[in-house]
Amino acid sequence: MREVGVVIPAWNEEHDIQRVLDTVGPVEWLAKVVVVDDGSSDNTLGVSQDCARKYSRMVVEHLPDNQGKGAAMLVGMRALPNEVETVIFLDADLIGLTEGHLTRLYTPVKDLQCEMSVAIFKDGYWRTDWSQRFAPNLNGQRCLPREAAKQALGPLAESGYGVEIGLTLYARRNKWRIQYVSWQGMTHDMKEKKLGWREGYRVRGMMYQQILVTWFREWWQARRAEWTSLRESGT
C-alpha cells in the first residue's frame, strides 16, 4: 500500500475532534495524521495534543491566528513526511466515521480509477443528506495524490471555506477524473447546533460568502484563459 497521510483542519472543535482522532489514530495503514489547529479560541489544541500523545503517528500543528480552512489544509499537507504519496482530508466534526469509510475513499485513488475521490454522506441525518445531494462538491472529505493536492491548494490557501469548491473547479479545469463515494451512516453537527443559532448563522453566512467568492474567482480565471487561448490561436 502506498504511503497515505491524513490532514484534519480544525477550528473550535473541542467537543467533536476527539471522536474523529480516536478513529483515525489506530488505523495501521496510515503513515501520518496531521491535525492543524487553526487559531481556535477553545480547547481544540489541548484535546488534539492529548490524542497525539496516544498515537505515535499523529502530530499537531498550531496556527496562533485563524487563517482559514484552505490555509490550514496547506499547512497540514506540508507537514506530512516526504514518503507520503496520497492525502486524505477530513473535517474535525464527523459523526459515525469508521476505518471502512477511509478505505472506501482511498481505494479509487489507489487503484488509479480517479485523480480525486469525494465522500457523499448517506443515511446519517436528513439535513446533511439533503445538503450532500444538493451540493456534493462542498464536501471536505477528499482523497487525492499529494502532488496534485500541492498544485491545487497553493492558489487556494486564502480561499477559506471556499477551498472545496475551489478544488473541484481546479480538478475540472485540469480534466481530473472525480469519483464520488457513498459514506453510509455518516453526518456531522450543524453549525447552529454547535455554536448556537446566532453564531452558527454568522459562521454559515461567512462560509457561503467565501464559497461564492472562490467560485467566481475560479470561473473568471477559466474564462480569461479561454479568451487568451482564442486570441493566441487567431480564432
PDB file of C-alpha atoms in Angstrom:
ATOM      1  CA  MET A   1       0.000   0.000   0.000  1.00  0.00           C
ATOM      2  CA  ARG A   2       1.257   3.460  -0.861  1.00  0.00           C
ATOM      3  CA  GLU A   3       2.094   5.774   1.999  1.00  0.00           C
ATOM      4  CA  VAL A   4      -1.090   7.589   2.980  1.00  0.00           C
ATOM      5  CA  GLY A   5      -1.412  10.649   5.202  1.00  0.00           C
ATOM      6  CA  VAL A   6      -4.438  12.346   6.739  1.00  0.00           C
ATOM      7  CA  VAL A   7      -4.842  16.092   7.254  1.00  0.00           C
ATOM      8  CA  ILE A   8      -7.529  17.392   9.627  1.00  0.00           C
ATOM      9  CA  PRO A   9      -8.009  21.176   9.781  1.00  0.00           C
ATOM     10  CA  ALA A  10      -9.795  22.180  12.981  1.00  0.00           C
ATOM     11  CA  TRP A  11     -11.260  25.417  14.292  1.00  0.00           C
ATOM     12  CA  ASN A  12     -13.137  25.444  17.627  1.00  0.00           C
ATOM     13  CA  GLU A  13     -13.955  21.717  17.583  1.00  0.00           C
ATOM     14  CA  GLU A  14     -13.102  20.757  21.178  1.00  0.00           C
ATOM     15  CA  HIS A  15     -16.341  18.778  21.628  1.00  0.00           C
ATOM     16  CA  ASP A  16     -16.086  16.748  18.408  1.00  0.00           C
ATOM     17  CA  ILE A  17     -12.485  16.298  17.363  1.00  0.00           C
ATOM     18  CA  GLN A  18     -11.532  13.549  19.809  1.00  0.00           C
ATOM     19  CA  ARG A  19     -14.172  11.288  18.274  1.00  0.00           C
ATOM     20  CA  VAL A  20     -12.530  11.687  14.869  1.00  0.00           C
ATOM     21  CA  LEU A  21      -8.951  11.358  16.131  1.00  0.00           C
ATOM     22  CA  ASP A  22      -9.743   8.207  18.099  1.00  0.00           C
ATOM     23  CA  THR A  23     -10.984   6.694  14.839  1.00  0.00           C
ATOM     24  CA  VAL A  24      -8.065   7.594  12.574  1.00  0.00           C
ATOM     25  CA  GLY A  25      -5.312   7.290  15.200  1.00  0.00           C
ATOM     26  CA  PRO A  26      -5.256   3.465  15.390  1.00  0.00           C
ATOM     27  CA  VAL A  27      -5.541   2.871  11.605  1.00  0.00           C
ATOM     28  CA  GLU A  28      -2.333   0.996  10.816  1.00  0.00           C
ATOM     29  CA  TRP A  29      -2.152   1.727   7.089  1.00  0.00           C
ATOM     30  CA  LEU A  30      -1.987   5.482   7.671  1.00  0.00           C
ATOM     31  CA  ALA A  31       1.604   6.723   7.721  1.00  0.00           C
ATOM     32  CA  LYS A  32       0.835  10.042   9.420  1.00  0.00           C
ATOM     33  CA  VAL A  33      -2.109  12.020  10.766  1.00  0.00           C
ATOM     34  CA  VAL A  34      -1.641  15.798  10.928  1.00  0.00           C
ATOM     35  CA  VAL A  35      -4.105  17.885  12.920  1.00  0.00           C
ATOM     36  CA  VAL A  36      -3.981  21.628  12.248  1.00  0.00           C
ATOM     37  CA  ASP A  37      -5.450  23.809  14.975  1.00  0.00           C
ATOM     38  CA  ASP A  38      -6.424  26.925  13.053  1.00  0.00           C
ATOM     39  CA  GLY A  39      -6.241  29.521  15.805  1.00  0.00           C
ATOM     40  CA  SER A  40      -9.039  28.020  17.904  1.00  0.00           C
ATOM     41  CA  SER A  41     -10.317  30.010  20.872  1.00  0.00           C
ATOM     42  CA  ASP A  42     -11.481  26.883  22.708  1.00  0.00           C
ATOM     43  CA  ASN A  43      -9.536  23.775  23.807  1.00  0.00           C
ATOM     44  CA  THR A  44      -9.230  22.176  20.373  1.00  0.00           C
ATOM     45  CA  LEU A  45      -5.437  22.377  20.630  1.00  0.00           C
ATOM     46  CA  GLY A  46      -5.330  20.704  24.048  1.00  0.00           C
ATOM     47  CA  VAL A  47      -7.673  17.880  23.038  1.00  0.00           C
ATOM     48  CA  SER A  48      -5.656  17.285  19.863  1.00  0.00           C
ATOM     49  CA  GLN A  49      -2.353  17.228  21.738  1.00  0.00           C
ATOM     50  CA  ASP A  50      -3.755  14.728  24.248  1.00  0.00           C
ATOM     51  CA  CYS A  51      -4.743  12.449  21.368  1.00  0.00           C
ATOM     52  CA  ALA A  52      -1.348  12.862  19.690  1.00  0.00           C
ATOM     53  CA  ARG A  53       0.283  11.545  22.850  1.00  0.00           C
ATOM     54  CA  LYS A  54      -1.764   8.359  22.474  1.00  0.00           C
ATOM     55  CA  TYR A  55      -0.982   7.728  18.803  1.00  0.00           C
ATOM     56  CA  SER A  56       2.618   7.672  17.618  1.00  0.00           C
ATOM     57  CA  ARG A  57       1.797   8.601  14.008  1.00  0.00           C
ATOM     58  CA  MET A  58      -0.226  11.687  14.955  1.00  0.00           C
ATOM     59  CA  VAL A  59       1.174  15.232  15.145  1.00  0.00           C
ATOM     60  CA  VAL A  60      -0.438  18.604  15.830  1.00  0.00           C
ATOM     61  CA  GLU A  61       0.344  21.861  14.041  1.00  0.00           C
ATOM     62  CA  HIS A  62      -0.804  25.062  15.751  1.00  0.00           C
ATOM     63  CA  LEU A  63      -1.592  28.325  13.970  1.00  0.00           C
ATOM     64  CA  PRO A  64      -1.726  31.159  16.542  1.00  0.00           C
ATOM     65  CA  ASP A  65      -4.244  33.106  14.445  1.00  0.00           C
ATOM     66  CA  ASN A  66      -7.153  31.818  12.407  1.00  0.00           C
ATOM     67  CA  GLN A  67      -6.056  31.666   8.763  1.00  0.00           C
ATOM     68  CA  GLY A  68      -8.994  29.814   7.238  1.00  0.00           C
ATOM     69  CA  LYS A  69      -9.599  26.260   6.118  1.00  0.00           C
ATOM     70  CA  GLY A  70      -7.651  26.466   2.870  1.00  0.00           C
ATOM     71  CA  ALA A  71      -4.511  27.701   4.623  1.00  0.00           C
ATOM     72  CA  ALA A  72      -4.850  25.086   7.370  1.00  0.00           C
ATOM     73  CA  MET A  73      -5.118  22.300   4.799  1.00  0.00           C
ATOM     74  CA  LEU A  74      -1.987  23.539   3.043  1.00  0.00           C
ATOM     75  CA  VAL A  75      -0.059  23.735   6.331  1.00  0.00           C
ATOM     76  CA  GLY A  76      -1.124  20.194   7.196  1.00  0.00           C
ATOM     77  CA  MET A  77      -0.130  18.799   3.829  1.00  0.00           C
ATOM     78  CA  ARG A  78       3.303  20.412   4.040  1.00  0.00           C
ATOM     79  CA  ALA A  79       3.798  18.836   7.472  1.00  0.00           C
ATOM     80  CA  LEU A  80       3.416  15.319   6.080  1.00  0.00           C
ATOM     81  CA  PRO A  81       6.657  13.323   5.696  1.00  0.00           C
ATOM     82  CA  ASN A  82       8.165  13.102   2.229  1.00  0.00           C
ATOM     83  CA  GLU A  83       7.245   9.446   1.770  1.00  0.00           C
ATOM     84  CA  VAL A  84       3.510  10.193   1.868  1.00  0.00           C
ATOM     85  CA  GLU A  85       2.169   9.956  -1.690  1.00  0.00           C
ATOM     86  CA  THR A  86      -1.578  10.227  -1.083  1.00  0.00           C
ATOM     87  CA  VAL A  87      -3.501  12.658   1.127  1.00  0.00           C
ATOM     88  CA  ILE A  88      -6.899  12.251   2.758  1.00  0.00           C
ATOM     89  CA  PHE A  89      -8.544  15.434   4.020  1.00  0.00           C
ATOM     90  CA  LEU A  90     -11.115  15.108   6.812  1.00  0.00           C
ATOM     91  CA  ASP A  91     -13.287  17.524   8.753  1.00  0.00           C
ATOM     92  CA  ALA A  92     -12.883  17.544  12.532  1.00  0.00           C
ATOM     93  CA  ASP A  93     -16.575  17.196  13.422  1.00  0.00           C
ATOM     94  CA  LEU A  94     -17.556  13.959  11.681  1.00  0.00           C
ATOM     95  CA  ILE A  95     -20.081  11.650  13.335  1.00  0.00           C
ATOM     96  CA  GLY A  96     -20.019   7.940  12.518  1.00  0.00           C
ATOM     97  CA  LEU A  97     -16.566   7.762  10.913  1.00  0.00           C
ATOM     98  CA  THR A  98     -15.022   4.280  10.627  1.00  0.00           C
ATOM     99  CA  GLU A  99     -11.886   2.819   9.089  1.00  0.00           C
ATOM    100  CA  GLY A 100     -14.135   1.370   6.395  1.00  0.00           C
ATOM    101  CA  HIS A 101     -15.109   4.863   5.292  1.00  0.00           C
ATOM    102  CA  LEU A 102     -11.436   5.779   4.895  1.00  0.00           C
ATOM    103  CA  THR A 103     -10.788   2.633   2.860  1.00  0.00           C
ATOM    104  CA  ARG A 104     -13.711   3.388   0.548  1.00  0.00           C
ATOM    105  CA  LEU A 105     -12.408   6.907  -0.043  1.00  0.00           C
ATOM    106  CA  TYR A 106      -8.818   5.809  -0.659  1.00  0.00           C
ATOM    107  CA  THR A 107      -9.420   2.760  -2.874  1.00  0.00           C
ATOM    108  CA  PRO A 108     -10.433   4.555  -6.124  1.00  0.00           C
ATOM    109  CA  VAL A 109      -7.306   6.738  -5.955  1.00  0.00           C
ATOM    110  CA  LYS A 110      -5.090   3.779  -5.044  1.00  0.00           C
ATOM    111  CA  ASP A 111      -6.462   1.768  -7.970  1.00  0.00           C
ATOM    112  CA  LEU A 112      -5.929   4.742 -10.344  1.00  0.00           C
ATOM    113  CA  GLN A 113      -9.645   4.951 -11.116  1.00  0.00           C
ATOM    114  CA  CYS A 114      -9.618   8.702 -10.497  1.00  0.00           C
ATOM    115  CA  GLU A 115      -7.405  11.631  -9.553  1.00  0.00           C
ATOM    116  CA  MET A 116      -9.691  12.672  -6.692  1.00  0.00           C
ATOM    117  CA  SER A 117     -12.390  10.931  -4.672  1.00  0.00           C
ATOM    118  CA  VAL A 118     -15.068  12.811  -2.720  1.00  0.00           C
ATOM    119  CA  ALA A 119     -17.271  11.354   0.016  1.00  0.00           C
ATOM    120  CA  ILE A 120     -21.052  11.755  -0.040  1.00  0.00           C
ATOM    121  CA  PHE A 121     -22.888  11.299   3.275  1.00  0.00           C
ATOM    122  CA  LYS A 122     -25.880   8.957   3.244  1.00  0.00           C
ATOM    123  CA  ASP A 123     -28.421   7.885   5.883  1.00  0.00           C
ATOM    124  CA  GLY A 124     -26.799   9.899   8.646  1.00  0.00           C
ATOM    125  CA  TYR A 125     -29.043  12.916   9.288  1.00  0.00           C
ATOM    126  CA  TRP A 126     -31.676  14.224   6.879  1.00  0.00           C
ATOM    127  CA  ARG A 127     -30.343  17.786   6.702  1.00  0.00           C
ATOM    128  CA  THR A 128     -26.788  16.742   5.875  1.00  0.00           C
ATOM    129  CA  ASP A 129     -28.060  14.044   3.492  1.00  0.00           C
ATOM    130  CA  TRP A 130     -30.097  16.685   1.660  1.00  0.00           C
ATOM    131  CA  SER A 131     -27.237  19.177   1.510  1.00  0.00           C
ATOM    132  CA  GLN A 132     -24.898  16.463   0.184  1.00  0.00           C
ATOM    133  CA  ARG A 133     -27.305  15.625  -2.623  1.00  0.00           C
ATOM    134  CA  PHE A 134     -27.782  19.309  -3.434  1.00  0.00           C
ATOM    135  CA  ALA A 135     -24.106  20.337  -3.266  1.00  0.00           C
ATOM    136  CA  PRO A 136     -21.779  17.296  -3.213  1.00  0.00           C
ATOM    137  CA  ASN A 137     -18.803  19.382  -4.313  1.00  0.00           C
ATOM    138  CA  LEU A 138     -18.743  21.209  -0.972  1.00  0.00           C
ATOM    139  CA  ASN A 139     -17.827  18.066   0.976  1.00  0.00           C
ATOM    140  CA  GLY A 140     -14.499  18.292   2.797  1.00  0.00           C
ATOM    141  CA  GLN A 141     -13.793  14.541   2.820  1.00  0.00           C
ATOM    142  CA  ARG A 142     -11.451  14.006  -0.116  1.00  0.00           C
ATOM    143  CA  CYS A 143      -8.544  11.868  -1.239  1.00  0.00           C
ATOM    144  CA  LEU A 144      -6.014  12.745  -3.925  1.00  0.00           C
ATOM    145  CA  PRO A 145      -2.332  12.291  -4.773  1.00  0.00           C
ATOM    146  CA  ARG A 146      -0.072  14.579  -2.800  1.00  0.00           C
ATOM    147  CA  GLU A 147       1.466  16.237  -5.854  1.00  0.00           C
ATOM    148  CA  ALA A 148      -1.974  17.016  -7.227  1.00  0.00           C
ATOM    149  CA  ALA A 149      -3.053  18.430  -3.867  1.00  0.00           C
ATOM    150  CA  LYS A 150       0.068  20.592  -3.760  1.00  0.00           C
ATOM    151  CA  GLN A 151      -0.673  22.063  -7.188  1.00  0.00           C
ATOM    152  CA  ALA A 152      -4.326  22.725  -6.376  1.00  0.00           C
ATOM    153  CA  LEU A 153      -4.026  24.058  -2.829  1.00  0.00           C
ATOM    154  CA  GLY A 154      -1.320  26.637  -3.466  1.00  0.00           C
ATOM    155  CA  PRO A 155      -3.654  29.126  -5.204  1.00  0.00           C
ATOM    156  CA  LEU A 156      -6.470  28.277  -2.743  1.00  0.00           C
ATOM    157  CA  ALA A 157      -4.623  28.997   0.500  1.00  0.00           C
ATOM    158  CA  GLU A 158      -6.612  32.186   1.084  1.00  0.00           C
ATOM    159  CA  SER A 159      -9.992  30.806  -0.004  1.00  0.00           C
ATOM    160  CA  GLY A 160     -11.146  29.784   3.487  1.00  0.00           C
ATOM    161  CA  TYR A 161     -14.299  27.670   3.308  1.00  0.00           C
ATOM    162  CA  GLY A 162     -14.204  28.039  -0.467  1.00  0.00           C
ATOM    163  CA  VAL A 163     -11.378  25.520  -0.676  1.00  0.00           C
ATOM    164  CA  GLU A 164     -13.644  22.544  -1.504  1.00  0.00           C
ATOM    165  CA  ILE A 165     -15.411  24.182  -4.440  1.00  0.00           C
ATOM    166  CA  GLY A 166     -12.022  25.537  -5.490  1.00  0.00           C
ATOM    167  CA  LEU A 167     -10.551  22.031  -5.536  1.00  0.00           C
ATOM    168  CA  THR A 168     -13.444  20.756  -7.620  1.00  0.00           C
ATOM    169  CA  LEU A 169     -13.194  23.584 -10.152  1.00  0.00           C
ATOM    170  CA  TYR A 170      -9.427  23.141 -10.354  1.00  0.00           C
ATOM    171  CA  ALA A 171      -9.930  19.413 -10.960  1.00  0.00           C
ATOM    172  CA  ARG A 172     -12.448  20.005 -13.731  1.00  0.00           C
ATOM    173  CA  ARG A 173     -10.292  22.654 -15.386  1.00  0.00           C
ATOM    174  CA  ASN A 174      -7.399  20.190 -15.467  1.00  0.00           C
ATOM    175  CA  LYS A 175      -9.626  17.314 -16.607  1.00  0.00           C
ATOM    176  CA  TRP A 176      -9.135  15.193 -13.499  1.00  0.00           C
ATOM    177  CA  ARG A 177     -11.395  12.213 -13.043  1.00  0.00           C
ATOM    178  CA  ILE A 178     -13.529  12.651  -9.916  1.00  0.00           C
ATOM    179  CA  GLN A 179     -15.245   9.730  -8.206  1.00  0.00           C
ATOM    180  CA  TYR A 180     -17.977  10.232  -5.606  1.00  0.00           C
ATOM    181  CA  VAL A 181     -18.018   7.635  -2.832  1.00  0.00           C
ATOM    182  CA  SER A 182     -21.032   6.918  -0.629  1.00  0.00           C
ATOM    183  CA  TRP A 183     -20.354   7.071   3.117  1.00  0.00           C
ATOM    184  CA  GLN A 184     -23.205   5.220   4.777  1.00  0.00           C
ATOM    185  CA  GLY A 185     -24.333   6.391   8.228  1.00  0.00           C
ATOM    186  CA  MET A 186     -22.137   9.497   8.193  1.00  0.00           C
ATOM    187  CA  THR A 187     -23.047  13.021   9.280  1.00  0.00           C
ATOM    188  CA  HIS A 188     -21.744  15.979  11.276  1.00  0.00           C
ATOM    189  CA  ASP A 189     -23.244  18.522  13.640  1.00  0.00           C
ATOM    190  CA  MET A 190     -24.854  21.565  12.079  1.00  0.00           C
ATOM    191  CA  LYS A 191     -23.064  24.807  12.899  1.00  0.00           C
ATOM    192  CA  GLU A 192     -26.200  26.208  14.525  1.00  0.00           C
ATOM    193  CA  LYS A 193     -26.249  23.269  16.940  1.00  0.00           C
ATOM    194  CA  LYS A 194     -22.557  23.567  17.823  1.00  0.00           C
ATOM    195  CA  LEU A 195     -22.308  27.334  18.049  1.00  0.00           C
ATOM    196  CA  GLY A 196     -25.834  28.446  18.852  1.00  0.00           C
ATOM    197  CA  TRP A 197     -28.251  29.971  16.361  1.00  0.00           C
ATOM    198  CA  ARG A 198     -26.776  33.473  16.189  1.00  0.00           C
ATOM    199  CA  GLU A 199     -23.102  32.475  15.913  1.00  0.00           C
ATOM    200  CA  GLY A 200     -23.982  29.471  13.771  1.00  0.00           C
ATOM    201  CA  TYR A 201     -25.792  31.631  11.232  1.00  0.00           C
ATOM    202  CA  ARG A 202     -22.928  34.130  11.243  1.00  0.00           C
ATOM    203  CA  VAL A 203     -20.342  31.433  10.508  1.00  0.00           C
ATOM    204  CA  ARG A 204     -22.589  29.814   7.895  1.00  0.00           C
ATOM    205  CA  GLY A 205     -23.026  33.164   6.168  1.00  0.00           C
ATOM    206  CA  MET A 206     -19.255  33.677   6.162  1.00  0.00           C
ATOM    207  CA  MET A 207     -18.811  30.168   4.739  1.00  0.00           C
ATOM    208  CA  TYR A 208     -21.231  30.761   1.863  1.00  0.00           C
ATOM    209  CA  GLN A 209     -19.620  34.114   1.107  1.00  0.00           C
ATOM    210  CA  GLN A 210     -16.166  32.521   0.840  1.00  0.00           C
ATOM    211  CA  ILE A 211     -17.577  29.742  -1.347  1.00  0.00           C
ATOM    212  CA  LEU A 212     -19.170  32.236  -3.749  1.00  0.00           C
ATOM    213  CA  VAL A 213     -16.046  34.405  -3.913  1.00  0.00           C
ATOM    214  CA  THR A 214     -13.891  31.358  -4.708  1.00  0.00           C
ATOM    215  CA  TRP A 215     -16.343  30.087  -7.310  1.00  0.00           C
ATOM    216  CA  PHE A 216     -16.442  33.442  -9.080  1.00  0.00           C
ATOM    217  CA  ARG A 217     -12.652  33.853  -8.990  1.00  0.00           C
ATOM    218  CA  GLU A 218     -12.051  30.370 -10.422  1.00  0.00           C
ATOM    219  CA  TRP A 219     -14.751  30.892 -13.058  1.00  0.00           C
ATOM    220  CA  TRP A 220     -13.225  34.230 -14.099  1.00  0.00           C
ATOM    221  CA  GLN A 221      -9.730  32.761 -14.321  1.00  0.00           C
ATOM    222  CA  ALA A 222     -11.026  29.953 -16.521  1.00  0.00           C
ATOM    223  CA  ARG A 223     -12.807  32.412 -18.852  1.00  0.00           C
ATOM    224  CA  ARG A 224      -9.695  34.608 -19.118  1.00  0.00           C
ATOM    225  CA  ALA A 225      -7.606  31.560 -20.002  1.00  0.00           C
ATOM    226  CA  GLU A 226     -10.096  30.619 -22.728  1.00  0.00           C
ATOM    227  CA  TRP A 227     -10.110  34.139 -24.185  1.00  0.00           C
ATOM    228  CA  THR A 228      -6.318  34.294 -24.138  1.00  0.00           C
ATOM    229  CA  SER A 229      -6.122  30.950 -25.912  1.00  0.00           C
ATOM    230  CA  LEU A 230      -8.582  32.101 -28.573  1.00  0.00           C
ATOM    231  CA  ARG A 231      -6.649  35.317 -29.211  1.00  0.00           C
ATOM    232  CA  GLU A 232      -3.343  33.470 -29.498  1.00  0.00           C
ATOM    233  CA  SER A 233      -4.812  30.959 -31.926  1.00  0.00           C
ATOM    234  CA  GLY A 234      -6.243  33.802 -34.026  1.00  0.00           C
ATOM    235  CA  THR A 235      -9.808  32.476 -33.966  1.00  0.00           C
TER     236      THR A 235
END
